[in-house]
Short mmCIF file of C-alpha atoms and ligand atoms in Angstrom, two decimals:
data_model
loop_
_atom_site.label_atom_id
_atom_site.label_comp_id
_atom_site.label_asym_id
_atom_site.label_seq_id
_atom_site.Cartn_x
_atom_site.Cartn_y
_atom_site.Cartn_z
CA MET A 1 158.44 51.02 155.52
CA ALA A 2 155.55 51.58 153.60
CA VAL A 3 154.27 48.41 151.48
CA LEU A 4 151.70 49.15 148.81
CA GLY A 5 149.20 46.35 147.92
CA ILE A 6 147.01 46.12 144.94
CA GLU A 7 144.19 43.52 144.51
CA THR A 8 142.27 42.91 141.37
CA SER A 9 141.78 39.11 141.34
CA CYS A 10 138.01 39.14 141.12
CA ASP A 11 135.21 42.02 141.41
CA GLU A 12 136.93 44.46 144.05
CA THR A 13 139.72 46.92 143.08
CA GLY A 14 141.82 47.13 146.40
CA VAL A 15 144.73 49.65 146.93
CA ALA A 16 146.36 50.00 150.46
CA LEU A 17 149.42 51.21 152.27
CA TYR A 18 150.92 49.01 154.99
CA ASP A 19 153.38 49.97 157.63
CA PRO A 20 154.49 47.46 160.03
CA GLU A 21 154.57 49.88 162.92
CA ARG A 22 151.47 51.90 162.13
CA GLY A 23 149.16 49.27 160.43
CA ILE A 24 147.34 50.20 157.46
CA ILE A 25 147.89 53.91 156.95
CA ALA A 26 145.68 54.49 153.70
CA GLU A 27 143.47 52.29 151.76
CA ALA A 28 140.79 52.45 148.92
CA LEU A 29 138.18 49.85 147.89
CA ALA A 30 136.05 49.95 144.94
CA SER A 31 133.18 47.17 144.79
CA GLN A 32 131.78 46.14 141.25
CA ILE A 33 128.78 44.48 142.99
CA ALA A 34 126.42 46.96 141.33
CA LEU A 35 128.08 46.35 137.78
CA HIS A 36 127.52 42.68 138.07
CA ALA A 37 124.53 42.47 139.91
CA ALA A 38 122.12 42.57 136.94
CA HIS A 39 123.80 39.58 135.61
CA GLY A 40 123.65 37.50 138.83
CA GLY A 41 127.22 36.97 138.98
CA VAL A 42 130.67 38.28 138.00
CA VAL A 43 131.21 38.92 134.41
CA PRO A 44 135.00 38.70 133.77
CA GLU A 45 135.37 41.21 130.93
CA ILE A 46 133.02 44.01 132.84
CA ALA A 47 135.43 43.19 135.98
CA SER A 48 138.70 43.71 134.06
CA ARG A 49 137.56 46.85 132.44
CA ASP A 50 136.49 48.42 135.56
CA HIS A 51 139.87 47.70 137.44
CA VAL A 52 141.45 49.40 134.42
CA ALA A 53 139.35 52.50 134.97
CA LYS A 54 139.77 52.71 138.56
CA LEU A 55 143.12 51.31 139.38
CA ALA A 56 145.40 54.34 138.56
CA PRO A 57 143.14 57.00 140.32
CA MET A 58 143.11 54.90 143.28
CA LEU A 59 146.72 54.64 143.50
CA LYS A 60 147.03 58.30 143.56
CA GLN A 61 144.39 58.78 146.12
CA VAL A 62 145.93 56.27 148.49
CA LEU A 63 149.21 58.18 148.27
CA ALA A 64 147.77 61.49 148.85
CA GLU A 65 145.71 60.32 151.88
CA ALA A 66 148.92 58.86 153.33
CA ASP A 67 150.74 62.15 152.14
CA LEU A 68 153.60 59.95 150.68
CA SER A 69 155.42 59.93 147.19
CA TRP A 70 156.53 56.43 145.14
CA ALA A 71 159.83 57.37 146.64
CA ASP A 72 158.21 56.53 150.20
CA VAL A 73 156.99 53.37 149.21
CA GLU A 74 159.49 50.41 149.73
CA LEU A 75 157.81 47.46 147.99
CA LEU A 76 154.98 46.82 145.81
CA ALA A 77 152.83 43.80 146.20
CA TYR A 78 150.13 42.87 143.83
CA THR A 79 147.74 39.88 143.51
CA ALA A 80 149.25 37.53 141.08
CA GLY A 81 146.65 34.50 141.35
CA PRO A 82 144.33 32.71 141.85
CA GLY A 83 141.60 34.73 140.13
CA LEU A 84 140.16 35.79 136.90
CA VAL A 85 143.08 36.18 134.31
CA GLY A 86 141.95 39.37 132.76
CA ALA A 87 141.44 40.96 136.35
CA LEU A 88 144.67 39.62 137.48
CA MET A 89 146.49 40.80 134.20
CA VAL A 90 145.34 44.60 135.43
CA GLY A 91 146.81 44.47 138.78
CA ALA A 92 149.94 42.62 137.64
CA CYS A 93 150.78 44.82 134.54
CA VAL A 94 150.09 48.21 136.77
CA GLY A 95 152.11 46.64 139.64
CA ALA A 96 155.03 45.69 137.45
CA GLY A 97 154.90 48.71 135.46
CA VAL A 98 154.77 51.18 138.29
CA GLY A 99 157.15 49.34 140.25
CA PHE A 100 159.70 49.51 137.42
CA GLY A 101 159.15 53.10 136.73
CA ALA A 102 159.44 53.82 140.60
CA ARG A 103 162.35 51.47 140.85
CA LEU A 104 160.68 49.72 143.53
CA PRO A 105 161.04 46.02 144.35
CA THR A 106 157.70 44.14 143.46
CA LEU A 107 156.24 40.94 144.49
CA GLY A 108 153.24 38.66 143.12
CA ILE A 109 150.98 37.73 145.88
CA HIS A 110 148.80 34.52 146.32
CA HIS A 111 145.46 35.62 146.94
CA MET A 112 144.44 32.94 149.42
CA GLU A 113 147.54 33.46 151.25
CA ALA A 114 146.66 36.89 151.55
CA HIS A 115 143.04 35.88 152.88
CA LEU A 116 145.00 33.57 155.28
CA LEU A 117 147.28 35.97 156.77
CA ALA A 118 144.82 38.81 157.15
CA PRO A 119 143.64 37.96 160.38
CA GLN A 120 147.19 38.11 161.84
CA MET A 121 147.20 41.84 160.88
CA PRO A 122 145.47 43.32 163.95
CA ALA A 123 147.08 42.60 167.18
CA GLY A 124 145.84 39.53 169.24
CA GLY A 125 145.16 37.78 165.85
CA PRO A 126 145.87 34.02 165.93
CA ALA A 127 149.30 32.60 165.88
CA PHE A 128 150.31 29.52 163.56
CA PRO A 129 149.47 26.69 163.52
CA PHE A 130 145.80 27.10 162.80
CA VAL A 131 143.06 25.51 160.60
CA ALA A 132 141.63 28.03 158.04
CA LEU A 133 138.49 27.74 156.46
CA LEU A 134 138.33 30.21 153.46
CA VAL A 135 134.66 30.55 152.28
CA SER A 136 134.03 33.30 149.62
CA GLY A 137 132.23 33.34 146.23
CA GLY A 138 135.05 31.55 144.32
CA HIS A 139 136.80 29.31 147.01
CA THR A 140 135.87 26.81 149.55
CA LEU A 141 139.30 25.69 151.23
CA LEU A 142 140.37 24.00 154.49
CA VAL A 143 143.82 24.59 155.06
CA ASP A 144 146.24 23.34 157.52
CA ALA A 145 148.37 26.50 158.05
CA ALA A 146 151.72 25.51 159.94
CA GLY A 147 153.44 28.78 159.00
CA VAL A 148 153.99 31.30 156.41
CA GLY A 149 154.40 29.37 153.25
CA ARG A 150 153.67 26.12 154.93
CA TYR A 151 150.30 25.04 153.94
CA ARG A 152 148.45 21.93 153.35
CA ILE A 153 144.93 21.60 151.56
CA LEU A 154 142.94 19.49 153.88
CA GLY A 155 139.78 19.91 151.88
CA GLU A 156 138.08 21.93 149.21
CA THR A 157 135.06 22.10 147.16
CA LEU A 158 134.52 19.43 144.30
CA ASP A 159 132.34 21.88 142.50
CA ASP A 160 130.62 25.25 143.50
CA ALA A 161 132.05 27.40 145.97
CA ALA A 162 129.87 28.08 149.33
CA GLY A 163 129.29 31.71 148.54
CA GLU A 164 128.33 30.55 145.02
CA ALA A 165 125.80 28.33 146.17
CA PHE A 166 124.42 31.14 148.25
CA ASP A 167 124.33 33.23 145.03
CA LYS A 168 122.85 30.68 142.92
CA VAL A 169 119.92 29.66 145.27
CA ALA A 170 119.46 33.45 146.01
CA ARG A 171 118.60 33.53 142.02
CA LEU A 172 116.32 30.74 142.42
CA LEU A 173 114.38 32.43 145.10
CA GLY A 174 114.41 35.89 143.22
CA LEU A 175 116.77 37.65 145.62
CA PRO A 176 119.63 40.08 144.59
CA TYR A 177 123.30 39.37 143.99
CA PRO A 178 125.31 38.72 146.18
CA GLY A 179 123.01 36.21 147.64
CA GLY A 180 124.30 35.64 150.87
CA PRO A 181 122.99 38.44 152.97
CA PRO A 182 119.41 38.35 151.67
CA ILE A 183 119.47 34.64 152.26
CA ALA A 184 120.29 35.14 155.85
CA ALA A 185 117.71 37.79 156.34
CA LEU A 186 115.09 35.72 154.75
CA ALA A 187 116.18 32.57 156.61
CA GLU A 188 115.46 34.64 159.93
CA SER A 189 111.71 33.95 159.49
CA GLY A 190 112.01 30.63 158.18
CA GLN A 191 112.14 27.00 159.61
CA ALA A 192 115.32 25.21 159.05
CA ASP A 193 113.86 21.80 159.38
CA ARG A 194 110.81 22.28 156.89
CA TYR A 195 112.72 20.79 153.98
CA ALA A 196 115.33 17.91 154.30
CA LEU A 197 117.97 19.01 152.09
CA PRO A 198 121.07 17.08 151.32
CA ARG A 199 124.33 17.25 153.29
CA PRO A 200 126.50 16.33 150.52
CA LEU A 201 129.70 14.39 151.10
CA ALA A 202 128.64 14.30 154.96
CA ARG A 203 130.17 10.58 155.01
CA SER A 204 132.74 10.94 152.36
CA GLY A 205 135.36 10.32 154.99
CA ASP A 206 137.48 13.08 153.71
CA LEU A 207 137.40 16.82 154.24
CA ASN A 208 135.82 17.93 150.72
CA PHE A 209 132.79 19.97 149.95
CA SER A 210 130.09 19.96 147.34
CA PHE A 211 127.37 22.40 147.04
CA SER A 212 126.20 21.75 143.37
CA GLY A 213 123.91 18.91 144.60
CA LEU A 214 122.42 20.96 147.24
CA LYS A 215 121.68 23.76 144.82
CA THR A 216 119.88 21.30 142.42
CA ALA A 217 117.68 20.06 145.56
CA VAL A 218 116.70 23.39 146.30
CA ARG A 219 115.71 24.16 142.54
CA LEU A 220 113.56 20.93 142.69
CA VAL A 221 111.80 22.45 145.75
CA VAL A 222 111.51 25.75 144.03
CA GLU A 223 109.94 24.41 141.20
CA ARG A 224 107.38 22.22 143.05
CA CYS A 225 106.43 25.21 145.36
CA ARG A 226 106.00 27.35 142.11
CA ALA A 227 103.70 24.50 140.60
CA GLU A 228 101.78 24.38 143.78
CA ASP A 229 101.66 28.15 143.99
CA SER A 230 103.05 28.22 147.40
CA LEU A 231 106.56 29.76 146.74
CA GLU A 232 105.73 33.18 148.31
CA ARG A 233 104.66 31.40 151.56
CA GLU A 234 107.79 28.85 151.51
CA ARG A 235 110.59 30.94 150.52
CA ALA A 236 111.85 31.87 153.98
CA HIS A 237 111.61 28.07 155.03
CA ILE A 238 113.39 27.33 152.05
CA ALA A 239 116.17 29.96 152.59
CA ALA A 240 116.26 28.65 156.44
CA SER A 241 116.62 25.00 155.03
CA PHE A 242 119.30 25.61 152.65
CA GLN A 243 121.29 27.72 155.02
CA ALA A 244 121.13 25.05 157.59
CA ALA A 245 122.64 22.33 155.14
CA VAL A 246 125.42 24.73 154.27
CA VAL A 247 126.21 25.41 157.98
CA ASP A 248 126.05 21.71 158.70
CA SER A 249 128.46 20.78 155.86
CA LEU A 250 131.07 23.25 156.70
CA THR A 251 130.87 22.79 160.70
CA ALA A 252 131.09 19.15 160.17
CA LYS A 253 134.45 19.48 158.09
CA VAL A 254 135.83 22.11 160.23
CA LEU A 255 135.36 19.82 163.44
CA ALA A 256 137.00 16.89 161.55
CA ALA A 257 139.83 18.96 160.42
CA VAL A 258 140.52 20.24 164.06
CA GLU A 259 140.40 16.43 165.32
CA GLN A 260 142.77 15.39 162.37
CA THR A 261 145.29 18.49 162.97
CA ASP A 262 144.94 18.49 166.85
CA TYR A 263 145.12 22.32 166.36
CA ASP A 264 143.46 24.20 168.91
CA ALA A 265 142.62 27.30 166.65
CA VAL A 266 140.51 28.05 163.68
CA VAL A 267 140.60 30.79 161.42
CA MET A 268 137.64 32.04 159.13
CA ALA A 269 137.75 34.28 156.13
CA GLY A 270 135.65 35.11 152.99
CA GLY A 271 132.47 36.47 152.46
CA VAL A 272 130.43 33.59 153.87
CA ALA A 273 132.59 34.15 157.08
CA ALA A 274 130.04 36.88 157.62
CA ASN A 275 127.11 34.47 158.18
CA GLN A 276 125.81 34.76 161.43
CA ALA A 277 124.08 31.35 161.76
CA LEU A 278 127.49 29.83 160.92
CA ARG A 279 129.44 32.02 163.37
CA GLN A 280 126.92 31.11 166.16
CA ARG A 281 127.21 27.33 165.42
CA LEU A 282 130.93 27.24 165.12
CA ALA A 283 131.12 29.31 168.45
CA ARG A 284 128.75 26.48 169.98
CA GLU A 285 130.85 23.58 168.74
CA ALA A 286 134.25 25.35 169.49
CA ALA A 287 133.36 25.88 173.03
CA ALA A 288 131.96 22.23 173.46
CA ALA A 289 135.26 21.08 171.69
CA GLY A 290 137.70 23.21 173.35
CA PHE A 291 139.26 25.41 170.18
CA GLN A 292 139.48 28.92 169.57
CA ILE A 293 137.57 30.42 166.55
CA HIS A 294 138.95 33.69 164.99
CA TYR A 295 137.39 36.02 162.49
CA PRO A 296 139.07 39.05 161.16
CA PRO A 297 137.06 42.30 161.03
CA MET A 298 134.73 42.03 158.31
CA ALA A 299 136.61 44.59 156.20
CA LEU A 300 139.54 42.00 156.32
CA CYS A 301 137.26 39.11 155.62
CA THR A 302 136.38 39.99 152.36
CA ASP A 303 138.73 41.10 149.16
CA ASN A 304 140.69 44.13 149.99
CA GLY A 305 144.28 45.92 149.11
CA ALA A 306 145.42 45.79 152.82
CA MET A 307 145.60 42.08 153.07
CA VAL A 308 147.90 42.11 150.04
CA ALA A 309 150.17 44.81 151.23
CA TYR A 310 150.31 43.04 154.64
CA THR A 311 151.44 39.86 152.99
CA GLY A 312 153.81 41.49 150.78
CA TRP A 313 155.51 42.53 154.14
CA ARG A 314 155.39 39.19 155.59
CA ARG A 315 157.16 38.04 152.07
CA ARG A 316 159.61 40.84 151.64
CA ALA A 317 162.30 38.37 151.35
CA ASP A 318 161.08 37.11 148.27
CA ALA A 319 160.68 40.81 146.41
CA GLU A 320 162.28 41.06 143.04
CA GLU A 321 164.51 44.06 142.41
CA GLY A 322 165.12 45.29 138.54
CA LEU A 323 163.00 44.54 135.72
CA PRO A 324 159.86 42.75 137.34
CA ALA A 325 158.03 39.87 135.76
CA VAL A 326 154.44 40.31 134.98
CA ILE A 327 152.92 37.30 137.07
CA ALA A 328 149.39 36.39 136.59
CA ARG A 329 148.26 32.83 137.51
CA PRO A 330 144.56 32.32 137.06
CA ARG A 331 145.31 28.58 138.74
CA TRP A 332 147.72 28.37 141.63
CA SER A 333 147.53 26.01 144.46
CA LEU A 334 148.49 27.24 148.01
CA GLU A 335 150.52 24.11 148.42
CA GLU A 336 153.09 25.38 145.72
CA LEU A 337 154.15 28.16 148.02
CA LYS A 338 157.14 28.02 150.14
CA PRO A 339 158.27 29.71 153.22
CA PRO A 340 159.77 33.50 152.62
CA GLY A 341 163.11 33.54 151.41
CA ALA A 342 163.08 29.65 150.70
O1 KG4 B 401 135.01 37.12 150.00
P1 KG4 B 401 133.89 37.62 149.06
O2 KG4 B 401 133.46 38.96 149.38
O3 KG4 B 401 134.26 37.79 147.71
C1 KG4 B 401 134.82 36.92 146.68
O4 KG4 B 401 134.19 35.97 146.78
O5 KG4 B 401 136.07 36.86 146.58
O6 KG4 B 401 132.74 36.76 149.30
C2 KG4 B 401 131.65 36.83 148.57
C3 KG4 B 401 130.54 35.97 148.62
C4 KG4 B 401 129.18 36.12 147.92
O7 KG4 B 401 128.96 34.49 147.28
C5 KG4 B 401 128.37 36.26 149.07
O8 KG4 B 401 127.00 35.71 148.51
C6 KG4 B 401 128.76 35.52 150.37
O9 KG4 B 401 130.20 35.81 150.07
N1 KG4 B 401 128.34 36.26 151.47
C7 KG4 B 401 127.48 35.57 152.44
C8 KG4 B 401 127.19 36.43 153.30
N2 KG4 B 401 127.82 37.77 152.87
C9 KG4 B 401 128.44 37.41 151.73
N3 KG4 B 401 127.16 34.29 152.50
C10 KG4 B 401 126.44 33.96 153.45
N4 KG4 B 401 126.03 34.77 154.62
C11 KG4 B 401 126.40 35.97 154.38
N5 KG4 B 401 125.89 36.65 155.44
ZN1 ZN B 402 139.10 36.60 147.98
#
């Protein structure tokens, strides 16, 4: 059975074919980073237009690579939300349109569920239940994942996402977008305790996050350094101090979530999960507290079509036959999902 997955919720166009016996049999990914970099963040209209330009050729490319035709595809899964509404509409219209034209069952997929299930795609991936930390440019979520469609949100960000904080601080420091990798690189030559930056919500007693106050604190430090003409010298220390604050905040809430659920596995996904300082710190804490940490391979951590195809397969019981609805839900909580077939 080949499932075709389409991802267009933000700034990556992803298409992939998944076969339960063979795994990912073909995939294509087009990043829009270069298009948005000049603006310091994702511009929704530019994102939608680029998905329109890229998606149809990518569908053809993936089918050709797998040497399949539409008749060989048994299910078409596309990201239906959450995300940028215009970007989602591209995948939803193409998904439903092609599905109808080729007489395929179609299925609208929840983007965060796709991130959450992606680590289970490779052999040896984590089994339910687990705590998931989903940290990307658009989301910061801690989830109690008991099974497919059995999710409870333990905590989320009240303002900026963790990746967004990296991107905004990068901008303050004159680093390119996306900001995570250059901040991490700069932080390597800085002292993490040089600036006492806030750990927002450290004592809130819940599992929520907040990064906007931290960003403001960094801005004040940057302004002070600029006034004192010491910014060039201090940039690495600021990057290191900022990264340490984010790592502390994420780690503290992950530990509290493990304690609260009593689960023995944590799954990380999203672009920020690539951060080495975060990985090293969590590995140390996991060894000390006796739980497992799983990271999907980097290509599955960030947005891609394979996770959507794979989630389509896990949810094939929900596929719609006949005239498909076009579903695009910019806001959509994971907690609204039900187990497949329910
Ligand atoms: O999951 P992702 O590729 O895309 C979405 O946001 O959907 O995540 C991108 C985010 C960006 O904000 C980027 O700055 C951040 O992940 N990021 C990192 C690192 N690599 C990417 N943040 C911290 N450290 C990194 N090494
Ligand atoms: Zn994503």
